[in-house]
Coordinates of C-alpha atoms and ligand atoms in Angstrom, one line a residue:
X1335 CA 6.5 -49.1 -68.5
X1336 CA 6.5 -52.0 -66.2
X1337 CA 8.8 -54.9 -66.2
X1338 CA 8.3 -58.3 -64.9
X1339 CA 11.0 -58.7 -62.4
X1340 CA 14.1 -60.3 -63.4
X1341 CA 14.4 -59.8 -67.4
X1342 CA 17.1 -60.0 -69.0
X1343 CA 19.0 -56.5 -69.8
X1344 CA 19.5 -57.6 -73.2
X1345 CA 16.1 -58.0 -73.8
X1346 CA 16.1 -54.6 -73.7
X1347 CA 16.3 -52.7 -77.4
X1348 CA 18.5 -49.6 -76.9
X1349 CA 14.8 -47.4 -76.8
X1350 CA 13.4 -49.8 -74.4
X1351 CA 16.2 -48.8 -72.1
X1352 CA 15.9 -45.3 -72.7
X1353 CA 12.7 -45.3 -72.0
X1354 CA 13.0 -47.7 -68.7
X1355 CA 15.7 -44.7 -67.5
X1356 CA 13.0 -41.9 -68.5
X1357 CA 10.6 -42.9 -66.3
X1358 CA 12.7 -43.4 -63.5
X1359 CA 13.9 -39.6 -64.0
X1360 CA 17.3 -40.4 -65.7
X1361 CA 19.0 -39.2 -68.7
X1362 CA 19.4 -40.4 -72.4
X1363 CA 23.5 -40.2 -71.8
X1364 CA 23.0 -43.0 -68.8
X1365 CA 21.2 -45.8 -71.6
X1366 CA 24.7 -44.6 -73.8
X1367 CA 26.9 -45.4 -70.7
X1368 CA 25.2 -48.8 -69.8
X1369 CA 25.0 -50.5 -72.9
X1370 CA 28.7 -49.4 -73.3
X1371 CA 29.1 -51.2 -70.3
X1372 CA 27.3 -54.1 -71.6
X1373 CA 28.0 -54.4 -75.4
X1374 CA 31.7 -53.1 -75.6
X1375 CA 33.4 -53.8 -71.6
X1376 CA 30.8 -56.9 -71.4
X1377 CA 30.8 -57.2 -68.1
X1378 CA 29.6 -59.6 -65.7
X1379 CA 28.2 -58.1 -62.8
X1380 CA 26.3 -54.3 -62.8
X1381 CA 28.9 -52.9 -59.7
X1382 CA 31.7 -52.5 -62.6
X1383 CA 29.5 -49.9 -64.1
X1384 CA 32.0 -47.8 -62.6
X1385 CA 30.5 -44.1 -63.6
X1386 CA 27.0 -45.2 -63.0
X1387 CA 25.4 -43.7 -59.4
X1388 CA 25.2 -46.5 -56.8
X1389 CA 21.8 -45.8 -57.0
X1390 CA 20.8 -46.3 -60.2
X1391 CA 22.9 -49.5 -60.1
X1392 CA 20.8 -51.0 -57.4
X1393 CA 17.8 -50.3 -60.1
X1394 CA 19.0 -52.0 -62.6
X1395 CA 20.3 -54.9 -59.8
X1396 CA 17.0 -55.1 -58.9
X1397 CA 15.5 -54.9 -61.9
X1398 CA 17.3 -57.1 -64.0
X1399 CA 18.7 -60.3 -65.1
X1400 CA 22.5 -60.1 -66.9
X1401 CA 23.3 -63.9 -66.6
X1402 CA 21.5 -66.2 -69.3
X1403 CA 23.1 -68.7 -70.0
X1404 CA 25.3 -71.5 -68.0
X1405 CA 28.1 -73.9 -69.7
X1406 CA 27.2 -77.1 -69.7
X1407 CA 29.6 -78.8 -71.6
X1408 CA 32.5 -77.9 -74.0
X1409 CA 33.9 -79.6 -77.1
X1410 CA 36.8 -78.2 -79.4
X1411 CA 38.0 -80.1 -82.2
X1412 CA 41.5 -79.7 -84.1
X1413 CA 40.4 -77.6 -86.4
X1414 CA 39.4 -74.9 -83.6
X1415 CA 35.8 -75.3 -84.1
X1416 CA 34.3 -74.9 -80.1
X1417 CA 30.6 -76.4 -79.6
X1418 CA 29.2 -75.6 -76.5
X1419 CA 26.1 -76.6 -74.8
X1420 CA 24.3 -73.6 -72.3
X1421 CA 21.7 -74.3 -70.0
X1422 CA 18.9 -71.9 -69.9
X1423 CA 17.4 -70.1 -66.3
X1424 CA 14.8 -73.1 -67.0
X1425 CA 17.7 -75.5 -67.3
X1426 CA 16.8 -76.2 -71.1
X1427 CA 20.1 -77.1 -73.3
X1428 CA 20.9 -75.0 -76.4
X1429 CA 23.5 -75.3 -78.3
X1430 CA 26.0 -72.3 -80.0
X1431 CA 29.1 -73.6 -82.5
X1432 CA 32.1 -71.3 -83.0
X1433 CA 34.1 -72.1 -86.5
X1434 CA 37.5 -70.7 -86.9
X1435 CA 37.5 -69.1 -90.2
X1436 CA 40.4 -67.5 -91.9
X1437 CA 38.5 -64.1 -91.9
X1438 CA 37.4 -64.5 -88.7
X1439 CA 35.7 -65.3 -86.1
X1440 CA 31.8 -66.9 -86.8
X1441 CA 29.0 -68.0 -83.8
X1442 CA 26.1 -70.1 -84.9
X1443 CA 23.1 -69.2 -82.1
X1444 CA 20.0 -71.6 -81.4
X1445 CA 17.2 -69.6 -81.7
X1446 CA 14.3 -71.7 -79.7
X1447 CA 14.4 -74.8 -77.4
X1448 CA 13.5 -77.9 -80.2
X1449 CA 12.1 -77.0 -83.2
X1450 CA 8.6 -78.1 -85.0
X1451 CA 9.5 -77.8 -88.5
X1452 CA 10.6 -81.6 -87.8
X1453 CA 12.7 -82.3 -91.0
X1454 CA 13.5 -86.0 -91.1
X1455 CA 17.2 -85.0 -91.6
X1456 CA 17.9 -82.6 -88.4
X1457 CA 18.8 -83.7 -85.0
X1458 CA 17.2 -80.6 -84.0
X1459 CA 13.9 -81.4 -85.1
X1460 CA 13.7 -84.5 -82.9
X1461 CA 12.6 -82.3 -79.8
X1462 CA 9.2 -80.3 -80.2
X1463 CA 9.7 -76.9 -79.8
X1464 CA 9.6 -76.1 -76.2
X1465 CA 9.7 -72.9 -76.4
X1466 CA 11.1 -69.7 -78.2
X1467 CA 14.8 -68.0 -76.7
X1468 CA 14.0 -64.5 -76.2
X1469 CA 16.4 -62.1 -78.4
X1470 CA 18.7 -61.8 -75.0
X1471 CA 19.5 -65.2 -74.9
X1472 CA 20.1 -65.4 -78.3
X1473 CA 22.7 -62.2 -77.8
X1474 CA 23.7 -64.1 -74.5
X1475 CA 25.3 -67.1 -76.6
X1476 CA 27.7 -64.4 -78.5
X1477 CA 29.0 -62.4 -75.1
X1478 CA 29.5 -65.8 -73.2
X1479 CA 31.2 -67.8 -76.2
X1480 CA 33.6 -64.6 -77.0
X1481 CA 34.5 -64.8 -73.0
X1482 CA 35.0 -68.7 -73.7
X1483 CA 37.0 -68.3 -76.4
X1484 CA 39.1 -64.9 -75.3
X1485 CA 38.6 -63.5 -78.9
X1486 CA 35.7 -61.3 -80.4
X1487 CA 33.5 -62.9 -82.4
X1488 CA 32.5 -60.8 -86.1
X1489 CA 30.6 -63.0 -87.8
X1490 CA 26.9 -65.1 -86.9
X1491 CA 25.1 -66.7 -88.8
X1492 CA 21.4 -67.6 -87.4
X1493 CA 21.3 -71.5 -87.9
X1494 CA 21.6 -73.5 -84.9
X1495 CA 18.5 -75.4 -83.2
X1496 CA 15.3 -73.7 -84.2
X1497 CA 13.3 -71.8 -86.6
X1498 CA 14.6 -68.1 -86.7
X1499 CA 11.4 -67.1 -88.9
X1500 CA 9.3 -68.9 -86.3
X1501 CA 10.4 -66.5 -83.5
X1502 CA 10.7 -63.9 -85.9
X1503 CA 9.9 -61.0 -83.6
X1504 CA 12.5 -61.9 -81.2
X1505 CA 14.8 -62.4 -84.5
X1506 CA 14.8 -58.9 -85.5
X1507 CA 15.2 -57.6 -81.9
X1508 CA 18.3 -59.4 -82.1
X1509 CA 19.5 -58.9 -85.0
X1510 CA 19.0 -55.0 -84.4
X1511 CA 20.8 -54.8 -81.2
X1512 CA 24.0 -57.0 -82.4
X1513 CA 23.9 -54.6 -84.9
X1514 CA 23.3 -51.8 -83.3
X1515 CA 27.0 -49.3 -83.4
X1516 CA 26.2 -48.9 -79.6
X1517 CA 25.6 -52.2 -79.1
X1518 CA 28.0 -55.3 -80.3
X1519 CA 28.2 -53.7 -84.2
X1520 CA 28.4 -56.4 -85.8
X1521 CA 28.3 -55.6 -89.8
X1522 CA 24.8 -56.5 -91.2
X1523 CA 26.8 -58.1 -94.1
X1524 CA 28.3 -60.2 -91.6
X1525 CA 25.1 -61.9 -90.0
X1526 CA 23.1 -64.6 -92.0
X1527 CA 19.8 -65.7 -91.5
X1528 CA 18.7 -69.6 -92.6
X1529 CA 15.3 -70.0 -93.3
X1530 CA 13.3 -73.6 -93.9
X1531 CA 10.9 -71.5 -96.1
X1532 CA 8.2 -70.0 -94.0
X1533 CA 7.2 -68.2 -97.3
X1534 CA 4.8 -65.5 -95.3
X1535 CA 7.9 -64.3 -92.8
X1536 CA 10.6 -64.5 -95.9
X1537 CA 8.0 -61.5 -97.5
X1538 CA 7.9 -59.8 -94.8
X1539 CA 12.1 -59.8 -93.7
X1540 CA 12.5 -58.3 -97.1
X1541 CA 11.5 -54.3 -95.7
X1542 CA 13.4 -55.5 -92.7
X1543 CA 15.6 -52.3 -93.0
X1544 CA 19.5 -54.1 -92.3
X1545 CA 21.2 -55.7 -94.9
X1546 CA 21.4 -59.0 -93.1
X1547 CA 22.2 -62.0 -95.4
X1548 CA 19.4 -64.7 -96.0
X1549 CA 19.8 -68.5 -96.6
X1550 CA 17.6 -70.5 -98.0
X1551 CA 17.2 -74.2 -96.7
X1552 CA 15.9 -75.9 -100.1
X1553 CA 17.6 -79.6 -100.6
X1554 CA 15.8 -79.9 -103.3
X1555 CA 14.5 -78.3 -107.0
X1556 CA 11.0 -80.7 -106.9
X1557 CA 8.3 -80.9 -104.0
X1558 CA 8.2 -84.8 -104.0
X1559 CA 12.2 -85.3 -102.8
X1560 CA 11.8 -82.0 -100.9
X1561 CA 8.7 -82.9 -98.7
X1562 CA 10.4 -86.2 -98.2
X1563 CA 12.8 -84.4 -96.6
X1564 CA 11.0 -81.2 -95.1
X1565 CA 7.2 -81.7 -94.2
X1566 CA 6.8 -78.1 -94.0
X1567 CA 6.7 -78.2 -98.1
X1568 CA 3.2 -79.1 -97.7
X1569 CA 2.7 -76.2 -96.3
X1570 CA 5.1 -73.8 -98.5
X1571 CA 5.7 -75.7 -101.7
X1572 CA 8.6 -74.8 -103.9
X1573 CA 6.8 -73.1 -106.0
X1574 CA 5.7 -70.3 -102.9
X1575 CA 9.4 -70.7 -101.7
X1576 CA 10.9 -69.8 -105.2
X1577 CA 8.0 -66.8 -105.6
X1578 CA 9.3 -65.6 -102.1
X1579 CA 12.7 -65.8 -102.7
X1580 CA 11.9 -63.8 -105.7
X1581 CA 9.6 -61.3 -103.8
X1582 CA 12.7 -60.7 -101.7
X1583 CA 15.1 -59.9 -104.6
X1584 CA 13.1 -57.5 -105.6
X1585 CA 12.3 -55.9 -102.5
X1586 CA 15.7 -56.1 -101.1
X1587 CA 18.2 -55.8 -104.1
X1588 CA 20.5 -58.7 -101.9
X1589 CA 21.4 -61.9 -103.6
X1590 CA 20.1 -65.3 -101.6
X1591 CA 22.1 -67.9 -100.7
X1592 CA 20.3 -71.6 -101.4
X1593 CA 21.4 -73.7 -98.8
X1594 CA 21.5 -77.6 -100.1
X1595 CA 22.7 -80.4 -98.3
X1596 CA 24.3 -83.7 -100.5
X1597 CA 22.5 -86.8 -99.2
X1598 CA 23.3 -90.5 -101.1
X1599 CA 21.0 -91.1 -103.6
X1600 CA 18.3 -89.0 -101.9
X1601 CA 19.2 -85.2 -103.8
X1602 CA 22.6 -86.0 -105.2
X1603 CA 21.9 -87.4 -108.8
X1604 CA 23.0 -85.9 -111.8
X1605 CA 19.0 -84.9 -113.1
X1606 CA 18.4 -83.4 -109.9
X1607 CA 21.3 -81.1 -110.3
X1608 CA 19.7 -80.8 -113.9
X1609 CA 16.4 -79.9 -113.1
X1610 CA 17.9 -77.5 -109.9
X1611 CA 19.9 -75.4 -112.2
X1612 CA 16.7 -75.2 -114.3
X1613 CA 14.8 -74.3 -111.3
X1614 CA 17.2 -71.4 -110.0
X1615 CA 18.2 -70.1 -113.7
X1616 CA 18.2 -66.4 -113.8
X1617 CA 17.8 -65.9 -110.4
X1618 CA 20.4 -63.7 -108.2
X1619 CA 21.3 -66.2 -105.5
X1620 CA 24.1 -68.5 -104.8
X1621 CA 24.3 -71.9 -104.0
X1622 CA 26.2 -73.5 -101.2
X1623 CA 26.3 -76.9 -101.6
X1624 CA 26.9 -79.1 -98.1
X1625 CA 27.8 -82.6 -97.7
X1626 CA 25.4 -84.3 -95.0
X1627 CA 26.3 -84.5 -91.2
X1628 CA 25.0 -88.0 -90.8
X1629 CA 23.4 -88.1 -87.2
X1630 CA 22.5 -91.6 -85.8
X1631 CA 18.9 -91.2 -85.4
X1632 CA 17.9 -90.5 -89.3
X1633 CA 18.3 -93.3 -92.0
X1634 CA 20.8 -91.0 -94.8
X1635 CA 23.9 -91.0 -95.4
X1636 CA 26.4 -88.5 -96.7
X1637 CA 26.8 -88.1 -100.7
X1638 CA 29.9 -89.8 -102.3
X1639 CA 32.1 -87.4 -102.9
X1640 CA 32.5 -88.2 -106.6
X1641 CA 28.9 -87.3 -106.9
X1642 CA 29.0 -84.5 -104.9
X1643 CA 31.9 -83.0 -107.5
X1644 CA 29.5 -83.8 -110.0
X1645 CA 26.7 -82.2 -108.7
X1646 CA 29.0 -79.2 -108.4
X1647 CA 30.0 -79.7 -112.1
X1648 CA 26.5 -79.8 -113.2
X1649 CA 25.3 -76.6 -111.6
X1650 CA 29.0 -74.5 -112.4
X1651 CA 28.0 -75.6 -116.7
X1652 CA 25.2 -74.4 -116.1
X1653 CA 26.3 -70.9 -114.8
X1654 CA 24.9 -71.1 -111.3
X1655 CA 27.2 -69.2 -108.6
X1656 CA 28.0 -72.6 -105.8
X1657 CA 30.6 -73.5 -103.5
X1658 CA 30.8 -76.9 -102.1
X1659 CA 31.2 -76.3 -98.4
X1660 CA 34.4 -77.8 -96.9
X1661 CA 33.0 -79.6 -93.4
X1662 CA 34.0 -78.4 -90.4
X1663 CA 33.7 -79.7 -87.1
X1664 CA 33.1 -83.2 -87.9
X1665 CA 34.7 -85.4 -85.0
X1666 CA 32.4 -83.2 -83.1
X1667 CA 29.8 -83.9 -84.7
X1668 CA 29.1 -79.8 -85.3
X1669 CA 25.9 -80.6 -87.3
X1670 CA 22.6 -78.8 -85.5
X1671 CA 20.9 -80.2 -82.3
X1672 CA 23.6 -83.2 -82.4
X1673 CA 25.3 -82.4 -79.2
X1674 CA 22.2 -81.8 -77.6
X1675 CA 21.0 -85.2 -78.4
X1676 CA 23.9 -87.1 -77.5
X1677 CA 23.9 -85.5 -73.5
X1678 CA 20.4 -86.6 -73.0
Ligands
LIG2444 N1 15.8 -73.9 -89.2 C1 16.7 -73.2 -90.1 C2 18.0 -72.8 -89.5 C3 18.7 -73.9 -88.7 S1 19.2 -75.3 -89.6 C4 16.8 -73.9 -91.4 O1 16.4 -75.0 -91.5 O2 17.3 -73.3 -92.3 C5 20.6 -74.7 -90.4 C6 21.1 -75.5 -91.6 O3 21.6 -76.8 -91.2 C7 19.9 -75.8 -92.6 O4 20.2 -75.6 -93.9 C8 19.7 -77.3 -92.3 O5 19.0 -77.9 -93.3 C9 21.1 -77.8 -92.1 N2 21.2 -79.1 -91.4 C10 20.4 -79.6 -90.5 N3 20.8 -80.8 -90.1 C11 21.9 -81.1 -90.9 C12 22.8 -82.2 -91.0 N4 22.7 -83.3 -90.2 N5 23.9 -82.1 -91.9 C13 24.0 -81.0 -92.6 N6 23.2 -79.9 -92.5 C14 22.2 -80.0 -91.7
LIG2445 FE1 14.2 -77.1 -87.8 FE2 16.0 -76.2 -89.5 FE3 16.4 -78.6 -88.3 FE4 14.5 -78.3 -90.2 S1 16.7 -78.1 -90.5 S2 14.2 -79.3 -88.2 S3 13.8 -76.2 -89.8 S4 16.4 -76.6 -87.3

């Protein structure tokens, strides 16, 4: 195998480095060692390796990159939710959130620079994608936000800037090494996935062998108020969406969560709630229901809160399983691609 010089080690599945060690005449135990090194000491620079030959660590000195990411800027708000902003090797901004939650620790990753699903509500979706984060830097945004905040971090959930399912294979390289027990071993119930509804790459997740948690970015139970708000719609109506979600019941036995976000007189009203329980009747998923981060450069605003109560009302008679999602981060405006916007 040859490497461009300069990748980042965790690009580098645990077979990938194996293999890398293999060819150089090295031993299976030495890929255990280093990625204990990297995923469990997390250190900074390749000369702590401390039981690693000198020369072996000039090979992987040489060979590889194990800075990603640089702090740009940091933001905490009182509620301990930490949003920072990395610069990539290429000095494109990302963004990661960290929320405080009372079971732990959760890290929201950017999976690619911009993002071209454009929907008219995300801050995000303002930049074209520039380009997809390879699954180190995606890892990268974990190890440097735990040494950030001091503390581990056990939960992610895969919805910052980006389309996950639009980088998928870099997705599921990630998602296999954080889960990996020799790398950080994070529980695959403890990782979510959010989805705009790329209905091909929702089938194809569900034989995706972990147990990872999928989300569901509807807004909306008919196409016309959904591909108001999401032009991809046009591409996967609901109709595909709801067949995939299905597909993926089926195939993976997991319930879905649907993600909707409350917007004033947009998705809010009491028939849409109607004809949204109607929609998701019968079907294993749950729905989380999320007042709208208003960002300055899209014309909604957040649902009343008396209507968002009702909304919840509405779906609860109706027997669906929802939670109204509690904001967090707010005075930091924690919502997607917002920090990003407001530094340039
Ligand atoms: N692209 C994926 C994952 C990133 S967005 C997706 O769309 O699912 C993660 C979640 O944040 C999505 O449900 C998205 O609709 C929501 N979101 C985006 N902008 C928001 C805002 N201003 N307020 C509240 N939620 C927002
Ligand atoms: Fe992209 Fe998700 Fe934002 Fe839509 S909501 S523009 S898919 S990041």
């Amino acid at each position: 195998m040859t490497w461009v010089m300069n990748v980042l080690i965790y690009d580098l599945t645990f077979d990938d480095l194996v293999l890398f060690l293999k060819e150089r005449g090295y031993k299976k135990y030495r890929a255990d060692q280093i990625w204990q090194w990297l995923y469990k000491q997390k250190i900074t620079t390749f000369q702590e390796m401390n039981n690693i030959p000198q020369g072996l660590i000039e090979l992987l000195e040489s060979s590889f990159e194990l800075k990603a990411l640089k702090m740009v800027l940091k933001n905490t708000s009182e509620d301990g939710t930490m949003k920072v902003l990395y610069g990539l090797k290429d000095d494109h901004l990302i963004e990661s959130v960290l929320m405080k939650q009372h079971y732990g620790n959760s890290i929201c990753v950017t999976t690619q620079v911009g993002c071209n699903i454009g929907c008219s509500f995300c801050a995000s979706g303002l930049l074209k994608k520039q380009r997809d984060l390879t699954s180190g830097e995606i890892i990268a945004q974990i190890l440097e936000t735990e040494r950030l905040l001091g503390e581990r971090i056990n939960y992610v959930v895969v919805m910052g800037i980006g389309e996950p399912m639009d980088n998928y294979e870099n997705l599921t390289k990630f998602l296999t090494t954080i889960n990996h027990p020799k790398g950080l071993a994070i529980g695959a119930r403890h990782i979510t996935v959010s989805t705009s509804g790329i209905v091909p790459k929702i089938k194809e997740y569900a034989h995706f062998p972990l147990q990872i948690n999928l989300a569901i970015s509807l807004h909306a139970p008919n196409n016309e108020i959904r591909t108001a708000l999401m032009k991809i719609n046009k591409a996967y109506p609901i109709e595909q969406v709801i067949d995939a979600i299905k597909y993926y019941l089926e195939v993976a036995h997991r319930r879905v969560t649907i993600e909707y976000i409350l917007i004033d007189a947009v998705n809010d009203m009491p028939e849409v709630a109607h004809e949204l329980a109607a929609l998701l009747k019968g079907l294993n998923v749950y729905v989380n229901l999320i007042p709208y981060n208003e960002v300055i450069e899209a014309p909604y605003q957040r649902s009343k809160i008396e209507n968002q109560l009702k909304f919840y009302d509405i779906l609860t008679k109706h027997h669906i399983q929802v939670t109204l999602r509690k904001e967090q981060g707010h005075d930091i405006n924690a919502a997607c691609g917002q920090l990003r916007s407001q530094h340039l």
